[in-house]
Structure formats: C-alpha cells, structure tokens
CSV table of C-alpha atoms and ligand atoms in Angstrom, one decimal:
chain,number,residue,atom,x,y,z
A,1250,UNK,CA,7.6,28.2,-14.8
A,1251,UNK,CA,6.7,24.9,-16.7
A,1252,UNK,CA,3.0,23.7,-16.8
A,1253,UNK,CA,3.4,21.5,-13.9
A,1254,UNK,CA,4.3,24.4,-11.9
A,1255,UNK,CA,1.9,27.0,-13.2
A,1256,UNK,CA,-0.9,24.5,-12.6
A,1257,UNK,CA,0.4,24.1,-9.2
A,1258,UNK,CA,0.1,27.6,-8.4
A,1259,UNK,CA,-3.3,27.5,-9.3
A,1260,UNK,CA,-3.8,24.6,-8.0
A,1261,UNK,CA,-3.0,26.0,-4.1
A,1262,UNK,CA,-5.9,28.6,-4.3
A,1263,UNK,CA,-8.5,26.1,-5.1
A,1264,UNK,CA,-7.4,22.8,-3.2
A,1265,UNK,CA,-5.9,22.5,0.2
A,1266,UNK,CA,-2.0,22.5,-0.4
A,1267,UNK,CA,-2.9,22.3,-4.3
A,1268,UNK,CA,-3.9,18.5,-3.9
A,1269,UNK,CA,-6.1,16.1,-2.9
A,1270,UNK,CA,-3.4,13.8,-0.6
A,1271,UNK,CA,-0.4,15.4,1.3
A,1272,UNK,CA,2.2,13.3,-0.8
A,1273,UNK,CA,1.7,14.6,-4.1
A,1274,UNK,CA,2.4,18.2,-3.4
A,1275,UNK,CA,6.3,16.9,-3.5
A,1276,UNK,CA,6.7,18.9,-0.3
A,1277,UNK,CA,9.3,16.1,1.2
A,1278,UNK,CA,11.3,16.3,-1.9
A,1279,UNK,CA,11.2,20.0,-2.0
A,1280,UNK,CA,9.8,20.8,-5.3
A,1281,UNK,CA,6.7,21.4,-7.3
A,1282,UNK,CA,4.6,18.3,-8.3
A,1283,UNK,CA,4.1,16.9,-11.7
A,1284,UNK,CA,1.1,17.1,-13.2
A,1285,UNK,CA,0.0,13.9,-15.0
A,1286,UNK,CA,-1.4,13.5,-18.4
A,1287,UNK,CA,-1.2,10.1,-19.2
A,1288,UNK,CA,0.3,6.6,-17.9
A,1289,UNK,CA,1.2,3.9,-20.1
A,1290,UNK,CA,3.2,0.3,-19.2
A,1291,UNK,CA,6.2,1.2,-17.5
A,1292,UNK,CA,6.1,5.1,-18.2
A,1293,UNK,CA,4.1,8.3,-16.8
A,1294,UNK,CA,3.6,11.9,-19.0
A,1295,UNK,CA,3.5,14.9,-17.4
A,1296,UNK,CA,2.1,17.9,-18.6
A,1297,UNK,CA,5.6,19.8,-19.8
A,1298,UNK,CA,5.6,16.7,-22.3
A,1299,UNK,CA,8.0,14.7,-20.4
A,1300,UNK,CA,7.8,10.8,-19.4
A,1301,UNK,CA,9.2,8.9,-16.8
A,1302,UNK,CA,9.6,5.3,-15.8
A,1303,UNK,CA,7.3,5.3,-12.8
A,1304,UNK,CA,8.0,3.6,-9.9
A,1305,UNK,CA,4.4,4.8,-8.0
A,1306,UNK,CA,2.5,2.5,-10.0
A,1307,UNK,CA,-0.8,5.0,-8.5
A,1308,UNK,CA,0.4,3.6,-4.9
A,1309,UNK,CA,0.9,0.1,-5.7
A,1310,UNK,CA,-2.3,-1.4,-7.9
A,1311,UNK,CA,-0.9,-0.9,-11.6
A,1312,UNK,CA,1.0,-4.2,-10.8
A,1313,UNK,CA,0.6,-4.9,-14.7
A,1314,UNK,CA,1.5,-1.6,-15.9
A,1315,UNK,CA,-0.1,1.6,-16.8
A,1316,UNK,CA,-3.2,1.1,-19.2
A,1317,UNK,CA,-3.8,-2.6,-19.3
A,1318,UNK,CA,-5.4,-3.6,-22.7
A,1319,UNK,CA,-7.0,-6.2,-20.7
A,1320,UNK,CA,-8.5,-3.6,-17.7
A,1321,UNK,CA,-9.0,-0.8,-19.9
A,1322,UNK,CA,-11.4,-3.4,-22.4
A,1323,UNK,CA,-13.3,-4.7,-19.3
A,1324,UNK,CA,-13.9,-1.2,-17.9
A,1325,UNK,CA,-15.0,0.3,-21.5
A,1326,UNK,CA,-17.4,-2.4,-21.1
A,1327,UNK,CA,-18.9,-1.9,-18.3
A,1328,UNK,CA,-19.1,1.1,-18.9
A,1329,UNK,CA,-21.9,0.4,-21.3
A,1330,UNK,CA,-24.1,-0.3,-18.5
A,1331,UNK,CA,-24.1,2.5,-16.6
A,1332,UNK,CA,-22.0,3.5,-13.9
A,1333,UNK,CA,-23.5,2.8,-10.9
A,1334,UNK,CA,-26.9,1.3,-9.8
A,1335,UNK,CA,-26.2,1.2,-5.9
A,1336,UNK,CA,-27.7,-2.7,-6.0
A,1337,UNK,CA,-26.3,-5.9,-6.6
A,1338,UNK,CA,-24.4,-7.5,-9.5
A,1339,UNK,CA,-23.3,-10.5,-11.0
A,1340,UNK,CA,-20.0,-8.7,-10.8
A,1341,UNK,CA,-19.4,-8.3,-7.2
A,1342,UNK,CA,-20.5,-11.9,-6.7
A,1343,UNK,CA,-17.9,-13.2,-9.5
A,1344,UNK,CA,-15.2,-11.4,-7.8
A,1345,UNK,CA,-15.7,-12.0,-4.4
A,1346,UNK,CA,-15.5,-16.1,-5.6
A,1347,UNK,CA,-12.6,-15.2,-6.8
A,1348,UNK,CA,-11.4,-13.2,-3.8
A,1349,UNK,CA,-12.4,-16.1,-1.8
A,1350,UNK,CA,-10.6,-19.2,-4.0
A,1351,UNK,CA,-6.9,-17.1,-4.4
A,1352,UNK,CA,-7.0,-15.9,-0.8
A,1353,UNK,CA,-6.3,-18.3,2.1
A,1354,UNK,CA,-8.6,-18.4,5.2
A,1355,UNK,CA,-11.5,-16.3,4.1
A,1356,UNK,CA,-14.6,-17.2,3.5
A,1357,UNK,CA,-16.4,-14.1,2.8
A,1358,UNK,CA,-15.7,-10.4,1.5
A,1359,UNK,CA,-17.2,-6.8,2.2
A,1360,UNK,CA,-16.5,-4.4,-1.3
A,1361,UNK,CA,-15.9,-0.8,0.1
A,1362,UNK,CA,-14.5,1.8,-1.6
A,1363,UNK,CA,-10.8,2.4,-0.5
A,1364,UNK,CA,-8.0,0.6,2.1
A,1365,UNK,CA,-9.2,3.4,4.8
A,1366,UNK,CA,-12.8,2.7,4.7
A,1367,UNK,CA,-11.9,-1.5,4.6
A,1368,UNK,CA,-9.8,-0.8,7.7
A,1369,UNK,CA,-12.3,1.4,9.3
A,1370,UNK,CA,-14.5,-1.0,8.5
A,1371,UNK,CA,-12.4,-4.2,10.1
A,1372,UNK,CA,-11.7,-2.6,13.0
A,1373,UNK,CA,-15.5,-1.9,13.6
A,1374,UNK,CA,-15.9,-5.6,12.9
A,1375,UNK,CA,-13.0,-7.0,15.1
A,1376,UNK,CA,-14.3,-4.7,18.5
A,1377,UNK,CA,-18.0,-5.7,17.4
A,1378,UNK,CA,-17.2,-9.4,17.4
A,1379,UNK,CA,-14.8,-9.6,20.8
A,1380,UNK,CA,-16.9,-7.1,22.8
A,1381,UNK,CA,-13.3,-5.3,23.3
A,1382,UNK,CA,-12.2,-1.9,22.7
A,1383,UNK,CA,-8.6,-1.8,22.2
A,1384,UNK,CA,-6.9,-2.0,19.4
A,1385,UNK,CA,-3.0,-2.6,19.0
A,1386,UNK,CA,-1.0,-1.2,15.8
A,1387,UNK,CA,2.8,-0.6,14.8
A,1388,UNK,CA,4.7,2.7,14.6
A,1389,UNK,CA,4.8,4.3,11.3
A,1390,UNK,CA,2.8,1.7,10.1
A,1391,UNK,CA,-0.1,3.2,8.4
A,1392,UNK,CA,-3.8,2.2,7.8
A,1393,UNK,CA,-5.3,5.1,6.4
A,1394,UNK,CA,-6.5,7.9,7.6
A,1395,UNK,CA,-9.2,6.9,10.3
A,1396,UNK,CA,-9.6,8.3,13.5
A,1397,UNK,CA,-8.2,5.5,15.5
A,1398,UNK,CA,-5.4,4.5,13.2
A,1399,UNK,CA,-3.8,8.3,12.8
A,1400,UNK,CA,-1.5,7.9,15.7
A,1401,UNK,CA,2.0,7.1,15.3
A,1402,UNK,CA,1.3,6.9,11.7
A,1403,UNK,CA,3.4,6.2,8.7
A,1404,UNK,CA,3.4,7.1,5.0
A,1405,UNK,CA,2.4,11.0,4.3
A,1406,UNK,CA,1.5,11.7,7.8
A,1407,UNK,CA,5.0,10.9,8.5
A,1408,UNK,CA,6.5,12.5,5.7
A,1409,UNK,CA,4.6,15.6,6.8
A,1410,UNK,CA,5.6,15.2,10.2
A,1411,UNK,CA,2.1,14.8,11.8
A,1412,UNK,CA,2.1,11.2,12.6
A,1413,UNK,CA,-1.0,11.8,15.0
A,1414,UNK,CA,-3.2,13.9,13.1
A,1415,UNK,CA,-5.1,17.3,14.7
A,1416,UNK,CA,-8.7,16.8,15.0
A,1417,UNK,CA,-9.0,13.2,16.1
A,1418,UNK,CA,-10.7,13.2,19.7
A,1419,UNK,CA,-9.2,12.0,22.5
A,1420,UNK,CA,-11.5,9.6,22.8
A,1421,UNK,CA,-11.0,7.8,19.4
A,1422,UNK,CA,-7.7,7.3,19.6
A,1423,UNK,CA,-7.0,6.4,23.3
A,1424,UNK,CA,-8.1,3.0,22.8
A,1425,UNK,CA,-5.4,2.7,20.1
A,1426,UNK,CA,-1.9,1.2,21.6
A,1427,UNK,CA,1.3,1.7,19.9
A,1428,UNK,CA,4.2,-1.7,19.6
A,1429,UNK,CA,7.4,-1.5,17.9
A,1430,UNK,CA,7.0,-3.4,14.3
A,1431,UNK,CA,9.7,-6.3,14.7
A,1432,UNK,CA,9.5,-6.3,18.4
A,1433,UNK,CA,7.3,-8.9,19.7
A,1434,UNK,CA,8.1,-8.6,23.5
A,1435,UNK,CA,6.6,-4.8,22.8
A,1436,UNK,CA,3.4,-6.4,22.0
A,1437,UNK,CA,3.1,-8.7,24.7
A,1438,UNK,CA,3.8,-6.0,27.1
A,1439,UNK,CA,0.8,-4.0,26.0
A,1440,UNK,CA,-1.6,-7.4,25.6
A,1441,UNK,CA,-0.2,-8.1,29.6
A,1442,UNK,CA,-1.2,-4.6,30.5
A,1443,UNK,CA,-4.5,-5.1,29.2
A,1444,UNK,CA,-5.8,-8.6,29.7
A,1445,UNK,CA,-9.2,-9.3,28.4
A,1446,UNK,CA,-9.4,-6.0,26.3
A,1447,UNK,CA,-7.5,-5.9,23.2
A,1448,UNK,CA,-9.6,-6.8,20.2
A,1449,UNK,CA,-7.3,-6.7,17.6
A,1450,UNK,CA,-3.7,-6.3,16.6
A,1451,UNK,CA,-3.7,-4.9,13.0
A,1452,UNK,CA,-0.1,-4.8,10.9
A,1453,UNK,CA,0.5,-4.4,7.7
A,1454,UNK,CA,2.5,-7.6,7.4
A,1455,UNK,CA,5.3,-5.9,5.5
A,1456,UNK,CA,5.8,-2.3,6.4
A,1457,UNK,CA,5.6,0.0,3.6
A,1458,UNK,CA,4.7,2.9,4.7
A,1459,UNK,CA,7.8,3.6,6.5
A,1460,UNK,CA,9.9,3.2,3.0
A,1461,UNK,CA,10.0,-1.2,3.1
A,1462,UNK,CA,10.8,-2.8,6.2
A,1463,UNK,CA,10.7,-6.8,6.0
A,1464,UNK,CA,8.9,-8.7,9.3
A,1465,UNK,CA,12.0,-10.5,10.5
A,1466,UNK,CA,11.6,-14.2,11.0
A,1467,UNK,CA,9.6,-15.4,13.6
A,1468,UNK,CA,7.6,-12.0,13.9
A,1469,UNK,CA,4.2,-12.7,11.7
A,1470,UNK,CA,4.2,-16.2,13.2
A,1471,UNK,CA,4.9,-15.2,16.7
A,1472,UNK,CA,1.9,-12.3,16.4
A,1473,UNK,CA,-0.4,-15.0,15.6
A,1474,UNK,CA,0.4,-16.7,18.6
A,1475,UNK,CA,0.1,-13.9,21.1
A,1476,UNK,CA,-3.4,-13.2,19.4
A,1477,UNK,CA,-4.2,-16.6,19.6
A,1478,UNK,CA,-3.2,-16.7,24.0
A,1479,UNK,CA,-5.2,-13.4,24.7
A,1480,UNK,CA,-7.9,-14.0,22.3
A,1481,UNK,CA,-7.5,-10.8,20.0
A,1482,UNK,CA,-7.8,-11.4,16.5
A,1483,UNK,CA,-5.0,-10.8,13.8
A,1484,UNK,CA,-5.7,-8.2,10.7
A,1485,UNK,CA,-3.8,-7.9,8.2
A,1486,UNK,CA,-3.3,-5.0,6.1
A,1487,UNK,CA,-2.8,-6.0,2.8
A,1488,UNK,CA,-3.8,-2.9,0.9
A,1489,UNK,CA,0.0,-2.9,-0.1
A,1490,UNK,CA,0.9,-6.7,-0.1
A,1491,UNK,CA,-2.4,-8.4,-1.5
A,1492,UNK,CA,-2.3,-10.0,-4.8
A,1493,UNK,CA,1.4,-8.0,-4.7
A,1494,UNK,CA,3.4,-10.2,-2.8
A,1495,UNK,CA,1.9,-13.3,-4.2
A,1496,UNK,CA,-1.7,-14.1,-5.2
A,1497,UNK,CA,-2.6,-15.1,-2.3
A,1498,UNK,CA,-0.8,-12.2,-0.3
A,1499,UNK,CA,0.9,-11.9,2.7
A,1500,UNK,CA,-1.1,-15.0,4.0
A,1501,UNK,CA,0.3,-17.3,1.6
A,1502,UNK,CA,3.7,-16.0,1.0
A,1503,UNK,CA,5.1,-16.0,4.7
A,1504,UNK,CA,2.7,-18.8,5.8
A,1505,UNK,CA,0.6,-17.2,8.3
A,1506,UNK,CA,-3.5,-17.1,9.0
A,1507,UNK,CA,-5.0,-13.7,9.8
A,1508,UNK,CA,-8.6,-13.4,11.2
A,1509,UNK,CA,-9.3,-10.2,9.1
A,1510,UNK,CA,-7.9,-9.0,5.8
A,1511,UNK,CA,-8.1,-5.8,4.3
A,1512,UNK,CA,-7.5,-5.3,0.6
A,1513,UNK,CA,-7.4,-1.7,-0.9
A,1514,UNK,CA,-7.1,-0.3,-4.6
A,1515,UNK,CA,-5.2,-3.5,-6.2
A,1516,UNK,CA,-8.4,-5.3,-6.1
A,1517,UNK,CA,-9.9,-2.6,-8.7
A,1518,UNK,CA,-7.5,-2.5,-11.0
A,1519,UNK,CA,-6.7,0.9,-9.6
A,1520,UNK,CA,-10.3,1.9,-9.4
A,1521,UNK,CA,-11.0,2.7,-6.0
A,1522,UNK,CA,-11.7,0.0,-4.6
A,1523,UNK,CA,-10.9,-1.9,-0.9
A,1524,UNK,CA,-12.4,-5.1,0.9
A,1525,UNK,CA,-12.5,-6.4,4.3
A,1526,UNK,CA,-12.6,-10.1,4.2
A,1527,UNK,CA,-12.4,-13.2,6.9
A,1528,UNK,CA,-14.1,-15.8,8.1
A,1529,UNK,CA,-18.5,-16.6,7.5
A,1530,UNK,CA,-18.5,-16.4,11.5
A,1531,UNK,CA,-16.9,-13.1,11.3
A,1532,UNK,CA,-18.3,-11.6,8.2
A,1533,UNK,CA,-21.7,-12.6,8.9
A,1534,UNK,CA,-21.0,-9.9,11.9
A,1535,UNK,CA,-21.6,-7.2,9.5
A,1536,UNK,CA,-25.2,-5.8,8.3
A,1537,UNK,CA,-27.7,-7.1,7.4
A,1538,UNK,CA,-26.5,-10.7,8.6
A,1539,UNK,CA,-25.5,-9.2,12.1
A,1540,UNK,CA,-25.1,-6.4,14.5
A,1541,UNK,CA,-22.2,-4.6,13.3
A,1542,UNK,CA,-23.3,-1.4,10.9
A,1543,UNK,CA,-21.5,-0.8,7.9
A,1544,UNK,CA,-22.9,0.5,3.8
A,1545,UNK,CA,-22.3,2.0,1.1
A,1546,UNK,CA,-24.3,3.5,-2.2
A,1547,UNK,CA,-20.5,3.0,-4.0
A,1548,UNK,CA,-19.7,-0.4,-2.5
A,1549,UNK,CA,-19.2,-3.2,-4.8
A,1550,UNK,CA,-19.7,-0.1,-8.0
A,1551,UNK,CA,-20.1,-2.0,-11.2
A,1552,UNK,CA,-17.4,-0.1,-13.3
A,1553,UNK,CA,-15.0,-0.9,-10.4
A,1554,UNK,CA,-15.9,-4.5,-9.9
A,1555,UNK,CA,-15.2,-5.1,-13.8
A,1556,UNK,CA,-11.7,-3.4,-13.3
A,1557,UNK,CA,-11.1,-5.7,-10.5
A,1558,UNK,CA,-12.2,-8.8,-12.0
A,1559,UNK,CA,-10.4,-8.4,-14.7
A,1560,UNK,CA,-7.1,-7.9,-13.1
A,1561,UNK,CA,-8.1,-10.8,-10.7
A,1562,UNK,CA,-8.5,-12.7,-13.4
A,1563,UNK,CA,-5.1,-11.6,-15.0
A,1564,UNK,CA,-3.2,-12.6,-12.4
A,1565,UNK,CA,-4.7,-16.1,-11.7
A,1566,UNK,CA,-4.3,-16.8,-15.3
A,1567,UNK,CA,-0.6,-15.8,-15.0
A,1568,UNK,CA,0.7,-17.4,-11.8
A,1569,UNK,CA,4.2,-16.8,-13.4
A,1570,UNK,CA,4.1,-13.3,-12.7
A,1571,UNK,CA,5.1,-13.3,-9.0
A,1572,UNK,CA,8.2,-15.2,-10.1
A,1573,UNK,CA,8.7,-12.8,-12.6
A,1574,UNK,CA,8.3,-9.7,-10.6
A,1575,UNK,CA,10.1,-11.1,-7.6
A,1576,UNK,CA,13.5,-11.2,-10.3
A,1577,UNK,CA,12.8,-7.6,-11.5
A,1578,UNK,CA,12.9,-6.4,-7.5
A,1579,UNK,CA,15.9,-8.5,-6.8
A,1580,UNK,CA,17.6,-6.9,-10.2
A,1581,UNK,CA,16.4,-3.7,-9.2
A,1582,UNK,CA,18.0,-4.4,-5.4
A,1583,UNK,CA,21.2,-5.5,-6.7
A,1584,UNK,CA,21.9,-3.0,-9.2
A,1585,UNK,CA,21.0,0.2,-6.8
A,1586,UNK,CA,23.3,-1.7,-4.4
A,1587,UNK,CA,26.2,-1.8,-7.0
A,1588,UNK,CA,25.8,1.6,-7.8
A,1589,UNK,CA,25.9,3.1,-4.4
A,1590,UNK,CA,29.0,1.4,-3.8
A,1591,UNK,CA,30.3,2.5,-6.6
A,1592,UNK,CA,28.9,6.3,-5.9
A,1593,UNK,CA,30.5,5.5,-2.5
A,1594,UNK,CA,27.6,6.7,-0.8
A,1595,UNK,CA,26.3,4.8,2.5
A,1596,UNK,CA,22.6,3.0,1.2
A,1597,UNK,CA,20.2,0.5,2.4
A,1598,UNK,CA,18.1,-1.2,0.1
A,1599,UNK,CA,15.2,-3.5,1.4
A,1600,UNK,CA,13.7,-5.3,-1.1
A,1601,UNK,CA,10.5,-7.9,-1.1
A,1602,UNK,CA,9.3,-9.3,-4.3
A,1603,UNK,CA,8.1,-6.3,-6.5
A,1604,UNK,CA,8.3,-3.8,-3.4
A,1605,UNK,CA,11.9,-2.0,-2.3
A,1606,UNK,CA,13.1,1.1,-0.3
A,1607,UNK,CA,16.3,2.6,-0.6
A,1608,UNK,CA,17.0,4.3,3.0
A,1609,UNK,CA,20.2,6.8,3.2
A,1610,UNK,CA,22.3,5.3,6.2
A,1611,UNK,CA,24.9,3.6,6.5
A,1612,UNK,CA,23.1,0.5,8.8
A,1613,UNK,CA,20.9,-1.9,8.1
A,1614,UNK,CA,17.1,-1.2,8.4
A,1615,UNK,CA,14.7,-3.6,10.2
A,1616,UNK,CA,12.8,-1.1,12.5
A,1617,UNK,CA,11.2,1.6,12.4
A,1618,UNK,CA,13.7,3.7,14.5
A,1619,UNK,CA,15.8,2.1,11.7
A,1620,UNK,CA,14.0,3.8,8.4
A,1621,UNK,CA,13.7,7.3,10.7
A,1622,UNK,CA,17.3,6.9,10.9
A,1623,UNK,CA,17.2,7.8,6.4
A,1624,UNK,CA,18.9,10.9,5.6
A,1625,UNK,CA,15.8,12.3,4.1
A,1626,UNK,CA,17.3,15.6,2.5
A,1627,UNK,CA,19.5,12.9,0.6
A,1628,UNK,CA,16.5,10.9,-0.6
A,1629,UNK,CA,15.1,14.3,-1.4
A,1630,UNK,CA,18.3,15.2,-4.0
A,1631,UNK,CA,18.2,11.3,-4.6
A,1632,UNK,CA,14.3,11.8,-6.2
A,1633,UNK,CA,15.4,15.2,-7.8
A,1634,UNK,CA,17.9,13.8,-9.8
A,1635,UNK,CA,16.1,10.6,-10.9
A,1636,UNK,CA,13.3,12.8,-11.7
A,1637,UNK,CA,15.8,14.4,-13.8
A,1638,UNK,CA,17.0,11.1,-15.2
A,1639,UNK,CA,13.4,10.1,-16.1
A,1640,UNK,CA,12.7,8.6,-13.4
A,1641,UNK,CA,9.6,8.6,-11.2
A,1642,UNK,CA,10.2,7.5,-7.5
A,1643,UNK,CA,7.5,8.4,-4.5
A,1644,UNK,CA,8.1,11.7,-3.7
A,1645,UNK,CA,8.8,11.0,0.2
A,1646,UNK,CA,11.6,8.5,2.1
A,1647,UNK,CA,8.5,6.8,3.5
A,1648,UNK,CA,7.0,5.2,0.5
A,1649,UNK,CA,7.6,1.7,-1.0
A,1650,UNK,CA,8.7,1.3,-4.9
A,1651,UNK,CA,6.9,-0.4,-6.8
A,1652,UNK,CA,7.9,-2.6,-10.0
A,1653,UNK,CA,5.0,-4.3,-12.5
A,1654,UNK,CA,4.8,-6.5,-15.1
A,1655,UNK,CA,5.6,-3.9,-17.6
A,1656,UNK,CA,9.0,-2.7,-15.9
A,1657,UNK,CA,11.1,-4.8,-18.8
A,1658,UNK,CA,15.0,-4.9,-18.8
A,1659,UNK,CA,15.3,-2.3,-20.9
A,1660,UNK,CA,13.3,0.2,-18.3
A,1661,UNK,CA,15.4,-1.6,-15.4
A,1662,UNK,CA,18.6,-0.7,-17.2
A,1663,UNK,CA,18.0,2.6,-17.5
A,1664,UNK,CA,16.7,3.0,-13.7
A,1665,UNK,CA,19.8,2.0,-12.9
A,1666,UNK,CA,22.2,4.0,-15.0
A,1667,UNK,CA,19.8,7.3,-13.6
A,1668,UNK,CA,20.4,5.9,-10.3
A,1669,UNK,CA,24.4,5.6,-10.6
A,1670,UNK,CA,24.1,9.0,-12.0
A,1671,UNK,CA,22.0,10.5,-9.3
A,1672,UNK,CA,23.9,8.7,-6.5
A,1673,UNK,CA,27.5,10.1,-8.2
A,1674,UNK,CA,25.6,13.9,-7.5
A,1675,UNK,CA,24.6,13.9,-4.4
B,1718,HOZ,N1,-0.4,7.8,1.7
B,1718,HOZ,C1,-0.7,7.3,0.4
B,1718,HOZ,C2,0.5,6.4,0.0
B,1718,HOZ,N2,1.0,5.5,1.0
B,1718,HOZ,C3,-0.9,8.4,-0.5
B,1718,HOZ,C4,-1.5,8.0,-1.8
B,1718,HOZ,C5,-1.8,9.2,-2.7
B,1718,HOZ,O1,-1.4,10.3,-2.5
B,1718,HOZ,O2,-2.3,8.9,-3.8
C-alpha cells in the first residue's frame, strides 16, 4: 500500500467514506484517492511524492494556477489582522464594487460562504420576492447540496447514483420541477402547468456538472423570455462559469440578463467563498434592508475577502486572459480529438473557453440523456491511465476540466501525449 492508500484506510474509520465530499473518495474511477500535499501552477503532489498536471483546479477557482504569488501575498497579509471579526470591512466593500463594475446587471452582492449556501440563499430570495413557491431546475444540473436543489441532481450525486438525495422531506422538494437542459418546450410545459406560481428557473448557464454540455443557441435567450411572460425570475448559476467563462460570466459571454447570480469559490481565490448578487430592488429583499432572513458570522471573512480581491483584481488587470485560456481549451479539444481518432476509440469532447468534457460515445453530446449516454467504466480506465501518465482529471464522467493560466504548452503537450497513451490502452 502507498501513503495515499494507507491514509485512506484510516481515513474511512474516522470520516464518512474517508472524505469530506463524495467525489474525492475516487469511487467512480474505482480506486483509492490521492492524498494532496501540495499544489503549485499547473501541478498537484501527492503524498507517495508524485505530481500531476491537475486538471481540478480545487473544482474550478485556481483559474491562475496553484499558489498564486499574487493570492498567497494578499492572504499572508491579511492574515496579520486576524482571521475573522464577524463585522464589517473595507474588504468586503472593495470587492463587492468590484463584483458590481465586472459583472453585468447587478447592482448589489450578499458574501456567503460557499455556491450551496449562495443558492440556498437565492432561492430564498427569488420565492421571498414573487410570493411564489415553485422553483424550476435542469436534470443533472447541480446547485449544491440544498434540500430543494438535490433532485435530479448532477455532479457527485450523480456519479454516486443518488441524484435525489435520502433525507430531504417531501415537502422541500415537491415544489422543485424538473425541465430537460436544452429543451425549451420542456420548460414551458411546466411554467403552463403552473401559471402564477413558479418563482424562479435557476440553470447553471453551461452545464458542468453533467461532464460540459454547451446551452445550444437560442436556449439562454429563449429562458429569459419565458421568465420574462410568466413573471419568474432567471438565476444563474455561475459558481462554475463566473469570472471563468469571461470576466463578466455567463452574462456577458452569451449575452443574456439574469435576475439573480450566484457566484461560488472563484470569487475567493479558492477560499471558500460564494455570493448571491442582482438587482438593489432585489437585494435590498434580504435582512436587514427587507423581509427575507439570511446571516452569517463567516460571511464576507476578512482572510477570504483579501483572497478574492486579489484575484478579482488579477483578472481585471489582465483582460487578456480569457483570450488566452479560451486557446489552451480549444488546443486541449483539438488535440484529445486527434488522439482518439488516432486511438480509434469513439470520443466526444465539449469544450467552452477553459472548461471541457470528454464523454465516451460515439454521438454527439448536447443533452443530458446525451452525457448519461458516456461509457463511464471507460472514463474510469481513461482517468486511471492519465493518472498514471501524470495526469490529474476529476475523478467522475460528470465533472468539467478545468485549464488556468498556468497550464503552459509545455503541460498541454504532455496532457496530450498521456492522453494518446491512455486512449491506445483502453
Ligand atoms: N460536487 C463538487 C464538484 N462539482 C465536489 C467538490 C469537492 O469534492 O471538492
């Protein structure tokens, strides 16, 4: 037994499944987990001394790499302070400006802790403001682990096979309707079916927690219209596509105006971090401004806020990024495409900017159906042998891939040489 796997086996006597999320205990990719020591640019170590070009970038937020002089400096700073005072900063209020100026259509933000609590948190906002109950959501799309929002989820509770979680009362989740991502005629069925009583239809505007699957044309565009004739608002997800897709997010990139956007761990540098953020009508909703009850002793934490500002601030400074990133993915796309055919084995890679999927099937993938379609024992031997190769994927078919700033040629290069080699195995 390496270290990983020793620690892994202690581990399972002391933590539920010998981790702290479902994911990370590797069970869709039928192995033990690594343990991490230390993450660096491009690159992850694990404990057995090994390191791997990592494609989990901690879930998405490390969109500059691993270890960022720039973060790390701002955080050791704060640090200084103290770690948390459970009042207001200067901090909060400097990044929330920010927030504000690189994000279209909102006017205010709410700093919680993570992308469930900012959904959670939305949600409550969006019923509280309509006077409506219902909420609409996608199939395997998934907004974190809230009672309403674990049914027909994506991401782990997918991978694990419980997409509607035990434990969540009828009653929370009845109000929760399920549409087909990509199918707008599914959504106006269920907003016909209930007139007057939807408040919200929450998507993450590019699903990525069912591997990638792009909104086809028309569909972002065409949800904000239906929201707009039944008088439900629009909320965005963008725990995954904020500041990823392009600095303004999924707003800005496809052209579209949500009522309510959620942000998640991107927005702290990787600290835990999320937002909920819309209009001053909307926000000013939420306690103490209105009726709708929301708090937190953690919210708006001053070690965080630093993190976040900072790699705010990065990425305003470096608009050039996005353009930058978006050719790394479409490298990435192209190459993986190349080698499968070359490996001759059936692949579909979906590709946005810095986020990409490679689903084992022989059709395209636009739907969810679609990604469930993945041979997921091949993505399984797929991840084992990159692993093997040095590289790090998400340990489940259901996961996006993730590229940063610090993915140069040279780590791109050798992705795809492991990948040729893993594809020629399977
Ligand atoms: N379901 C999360 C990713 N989409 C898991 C994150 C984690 O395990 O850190």
């Amino acid at each position: 037994m390496d270290i990983s796997e020793q620690l892994f086996e202690r581990a399972k006597k002391v933590l539920p499944g010998g981790v702290n999320s479902p994911v990370r205990a590797y069970r869709a990719v039928g192995m033990a987990p690594r343990f991490i020591t230390r993450a660096d640019g491009a690159y992850i170590c694990d404990e057995d001394g090994k390191k791997y070009i990592d494609y989990v970038c901690s879930w998405g937020p490390m969109i500059l790499g691993h270890n960022h002089p720039v973060i790390r400096e701002a955080v050791e700073k704060a640090v200084q302070d103290g770690l948390s005072f459970g009042a207001p900063t200067r901090r909060e209020v400097d990044i929330a400006e920010l927030m504000v100026e690189l994000v279209p259509n909102i006017e205010m933000v709410r700093m919680v802790n993570s992308g469930t609590e900012a959904v959670m948190s939305a949600l409550r906002l969006a019923r509280g403001a309509t006077g409506r109950d219902k909420l609409i959501k996608f199939e395997g799309c998934y907004h974190g682990h809230s009672d309403c929002m674990l049914v027909n989820a994506g991401s782990s509770a997918l991978a694990g096979g419980h997409p509607s979680s035990a434990g969540v009362p009828v009653g929370a989740a009845k109000d929760t309707l399920t549409a087909q991502f990509n199918d707008l005629d599914s959504v106006k069925e269920l907003l016909e079916q209930n007139p007057g009583q939807v408040a919200a239809v929450i998507v993450e505007p590019v699903a990525a927690n069912m591997g990638v699957v792009n909104p086809a044309p028309g569909f972002l565009p065409g949800l904000r219209q239906l929201c707009d004739q039944h008088g439900a608002l629009l909320i965005f997800d963008e725990v995954i596509t904020g500041f990823r897709l392009a600095l303004g997010g999924a707003q800005a990139y496809f052209g579209v105006k949500a009522d309510l956007v959620t942000f998640g761990k991107i927005i702290g540098g990787g600290m835990p971090v999320g937002a909920y953020c819309g209009s001053r009508a909307l926000l000013e909703q939420v306690a103490p401004c209105g009726p709708v009850y929301q708090a937190g002793t953690l919210s708006g934490n001053p070690v965080a806020m630093a993190a976040g500002l900072a790699q705010l601030t990065y990425l305003k400074e470096h608009p050039e990024i996005y353009t930058d990133l978006a050719a790394k993915g479409e490298k990435l796309a192209r190459g993986l495409r190349a080698a499968a055919e070359e490996a001759g084995v059936p692949v579909a890679i979906n590709q946005i900017g810095s986020l990409l999927a490679p689903f084992f099937t022989p059709t395209e993938v636009t739907t969810f159906t679609d990604a469930k379609g993945s041979d997921v024992g091949r993505y399984a031997r797929y991840f084992q042998a990159m692993l093997e190769g040095g590289v790090a994927l998400a340990p489940a078919q259901f996961e996006a891939m993730f590229v940063s700033e610090a993915h140069g040629d040279a780590e791109l290069d050798a992705t795809l040489a492991a990948a040729l080699a893993a594809l020629r195995s399977l």
